[in-house]
Amino acid sequence: MAAQPHDLLAAIGGVPVPPGDVVVEATDVHKWFGRLHVLKGVSMTIKRQEVVVVIGASGSGKTTFIRCVNHLEKIQQGRIFVNGHLIGYRETGGRLVEDRESNIARQRQEIGMVFQRFNLFPHMTALENIIEAPIRVRKIPQDQAIETGKALLARVGLAAKAETYPAQLSGGQQQRVAIARALAMKPILMLFDEPTSALDPEMIGEVLEVMKELAREGMTMIVVTHEMGFAREVADRVLMMDDGLIIEEGTPEHFFQNPTHERTKAFLSKIL
Amino acid sequence: MASPLRPSLSDRLRPAVVPAGAAIVAVVLAGCGSNAAGGGPHLNWNYFFDSVFHPDGQIRFGLWLTVSIAITSQLIGVILGTFAALGKMAKFRPFRIMANIYIWFFRGTPLVVQIVFFYFGLSVARIYGWPEINILGFGIDGAIQAGIFALGVNEGAYFAEIVRAGILSIDPGQMEAAKSLGMTYAQSMRRIVLPQAARVIVPPLGNEFNNMLKTTSLLVLISVPELYTVFNRKQGNYFAPFEFYLAAAVWFLLLTTIWSFIQAWIERRLAKGTAGSATSGPGWRDRLFGRGQNPAEEVGLVSGGR
């Protein structure tokens, strides 16, 4: 087992502090894939240092929703603000117009994302994966980016793997590198899209440990996952999505002890 | 269709390659003999042997031209093809239209027509006269420029499809990951997607260059003194088409053979970087004798003949 993750945010100079108290403000978000209505008016507010776990059956829209938060998916109605900035769009005369690409890219710098299938860059070593965006996007000097990158790798327990290519890493190791890669941009918000769903069972723990440590250190996080143990341990709030809507919301205790909605009960009985 | 249990045609023919080589040598020797005896077809094998073993200045210059024209045209083709591929996939509609028209036109018309049109057509119409230009002290003849231009532009249209298929073969998650880190489309393409696509593109690129080496011979039409043009002239001068065309074939075969070794070496080096992917390209034997599809052919990356 790798060393316990520790002081993750110290490696990037402490907890990135968002300017306001509210980090994410989504109101009445609608999304259609062609004629399929996948988000039917999702609203949520996420405060600074809050950890929110989104659960729900596949097809409920939870993954689609967090992909909208950094504009990997377009929305057709509603507003998503991160840090007070409207994500992906400009408002002109009450109508939403997709924003300029450079503006969208700038907004995404503040939002880290971890994918189900890791999506590490296979032609780059673990360290190169981590320093690529800080150097190219944030224009940080190379030696400084390398220093931060190595510190991050050490703190997710992969100090020895800096020069290793993703194909030679296990799934759990790849996902830890992916988390380090996202952190290297000093995001004020981290999105996790089913980060352990593609992992062999014995590797889930090492990734969850990193995520728990991150939560404890005060990172603001939205996590789509089925790992209820993780939710119980670190989530401030759990949102249950079903058929494009948030149908129930509460503390982890609420979900474990007396979920109210029938769909929630049915869903939890299947995964617990 | 051959059943999977039976050896493929090329497998069955493999044992025949060596005897066939021996037969060619025998024919050559017999030819020498019959020549010495003064009977049979009158072949002067010295033309052939001299052209192959003691190439004169014209042949050496022709070789140099063929290789340098092929390399330059291929380079132009790679650059144009990459831009055309990106244009074809662009969000901005005018780029897509431009790329599509380019590819449509140059794949839809014969290369031969393109060559003579660009050289004779443009100069006679006084649109562009192809004056000699000077690069680093070398005067470059207008016909050579026109030839490189036509070959490069034509190649770009074919290469665009190879690049596009290469880009499409990369997991969309790569682009998403790059974008989620705040990289722009151009940055993501250049730093993340294209380097990965390049690995897929290299094997068909090798095939394209093999073609290009041979296709330069079409420049005989505008009298560029490349390898084929030289031999075409010689065979006319001495009225010895058998000897000189055979020698031309040997020289082209030598060029493409050397290239196949270089290509195998490049692909081995590329494969080394990819940990875990043990798919090294086919060896030089398979490459020479046309067995062993390269991986790109399986996913349909290789364009057909012209």
Short mmCIF file of C-alpha atoms in Angstrom, two decimals, chain A residues 67 70 72 74 98 101-102 105-106 108-109 111-113 115 118-124 129 132-133 136-137 139 165 167-168 181-182 185, chain B residues 91 170-188 190-196 199 272-277:
data_model
loop_
_atom_site.label_atom_id
_atom_site.label_comp_id
_atom_site.label_asym_id
_atom_site.label_seq_id
_atom_site.Cartn_x
_atom_site.Cartn_y
_atom_site.Cartn_z
CA ARG A 67 -19.87 18.02 -17.22
CA ASN A 70 -17.07 23.15 -16.75
CA LEU A 72 -17.86 20.11 -21.51
CA LYS A 74 -23.71 22.78 -23.52
CA GLU A 98 -21.92 30.66 -26.23
CA GLU A 101 -13.36 29.87 -26.63
CA SER A 102 -10.56 31.70 -24.83
CA ALA A 105 -10.72 28.01 -21.42
CA ARG A 106 -9.94 30.64 -18.79
CA ARG A 108 -11.91 25.97 -16.89
CA GLN A 109 -8.50 26.78 -15.40
CA ILE A 111 -12.16 24.02 -12.22
CA GLY A 112 -10.33 20.72 -11.87
CA MET A 113 -11.90 17.60 -13.29
CA PHE A 115 -12.66 11.48 -15.18
CA PHE A 118 -8.51 8.83 -16.03
CA ASN A 119 -7.73 10.30 -19.48
CA LEU A 120 -4.06 10.72 -18.75
CA PHE A 121 -2.02 11.73 -21.78
CA PRO A 122 -0.37 8.44 -22.81
CA HIS A 123 2.53 10.05 -24.67
CA MET A 124 3.70 11.89 -21.56
CA ASN A 129 1.07 15.04 -17.49
CA GLU A 132 1.76 20.41 -19.06
CA ALA A 133 -1.13 22.73 -18.25
CA ARG A 136 1.28 26.00 -21.25
CA VAL A 137 -1.77 27.59 -19.72
CA LYS A 139 2.74 30.12 -17.99
CA TYR A 165 4.28 6.46 -18.64
CA ALA A 167 0.46 2.57 -19.59
CA GLN A 168 2.90 1.23 -17.00
CA ARG A 181 -2.73 16.84 -12.61
CA ALA A 182 -5.98 18.62 -11.85
CA MET A 185 -3.74 24.10 -11.79
CA LYS B 91 -16.48 24.30 -36.38
CA ILE B 170 -7.77 9.25 -30.60
CA ASP B 171 -10.11 8.87 -27.63
CA PRO B 172 -12.27 12.03 -27.32
CA GLY B 173 -11.50 11.87 -23.60
CA GLN B 174 -8.02 13.16 -24.43
CA MET B 175 -9.42 16.38 -25.86
CA GLU B 176 -11.81 16.71 -22.92
CA ALA B 177 -9.04 16.23 -20.38
CA ALA B 178 -6.92 18.87 -22.11
CA LYS B 179 -9.83 21.30 -22.25
CA SER B 180 -10.74 20.67 -18.62
CA LEU B 181 -7.23 21.86 -17.74
CA GLY B 182 -7.91 25.16 -19.46
CA MET B 183 -6.16 24.44 -22.74
CA THR B 184 -7.65 25.95 -25.86
CA TYR B 185 -8.68 23.83 -28.85
CA ALA B 186 -5.47 24.72 -30.68
CA GLN B 187 -3.30 23.90 -27.66
CA SER B 188 -5.12 20.63 -27.06
CA ARG B 190 -1.11 20.53 -30.96
CA ARG B 191 0.12 19.22 -27.62
CA ILE B 192 -2.22 16.33 -26.90
CA VAL B 193 -4.15 14.99 -29.89
CA LEU B 194 -1.77 15.42 -32.84
CA PRO B 195 1.27 13.84 -31.16
CA GLN B 196 -0.84 10.77 -30.45
CA ARG B 199 1.91 7.56 -34.12
CA LYS B 272 9.52 1.79 -28.13
CA GLY B 273 8.03 4.95 -26.61
CA THR B 274 4.62 3.39 -26.17
CA ALA B 275 4.83 1.32 -23.07
CA GLY B 276 2.52 -1.63 -23.04
CA SER B 277 1.64 -1.45 -26.71
#
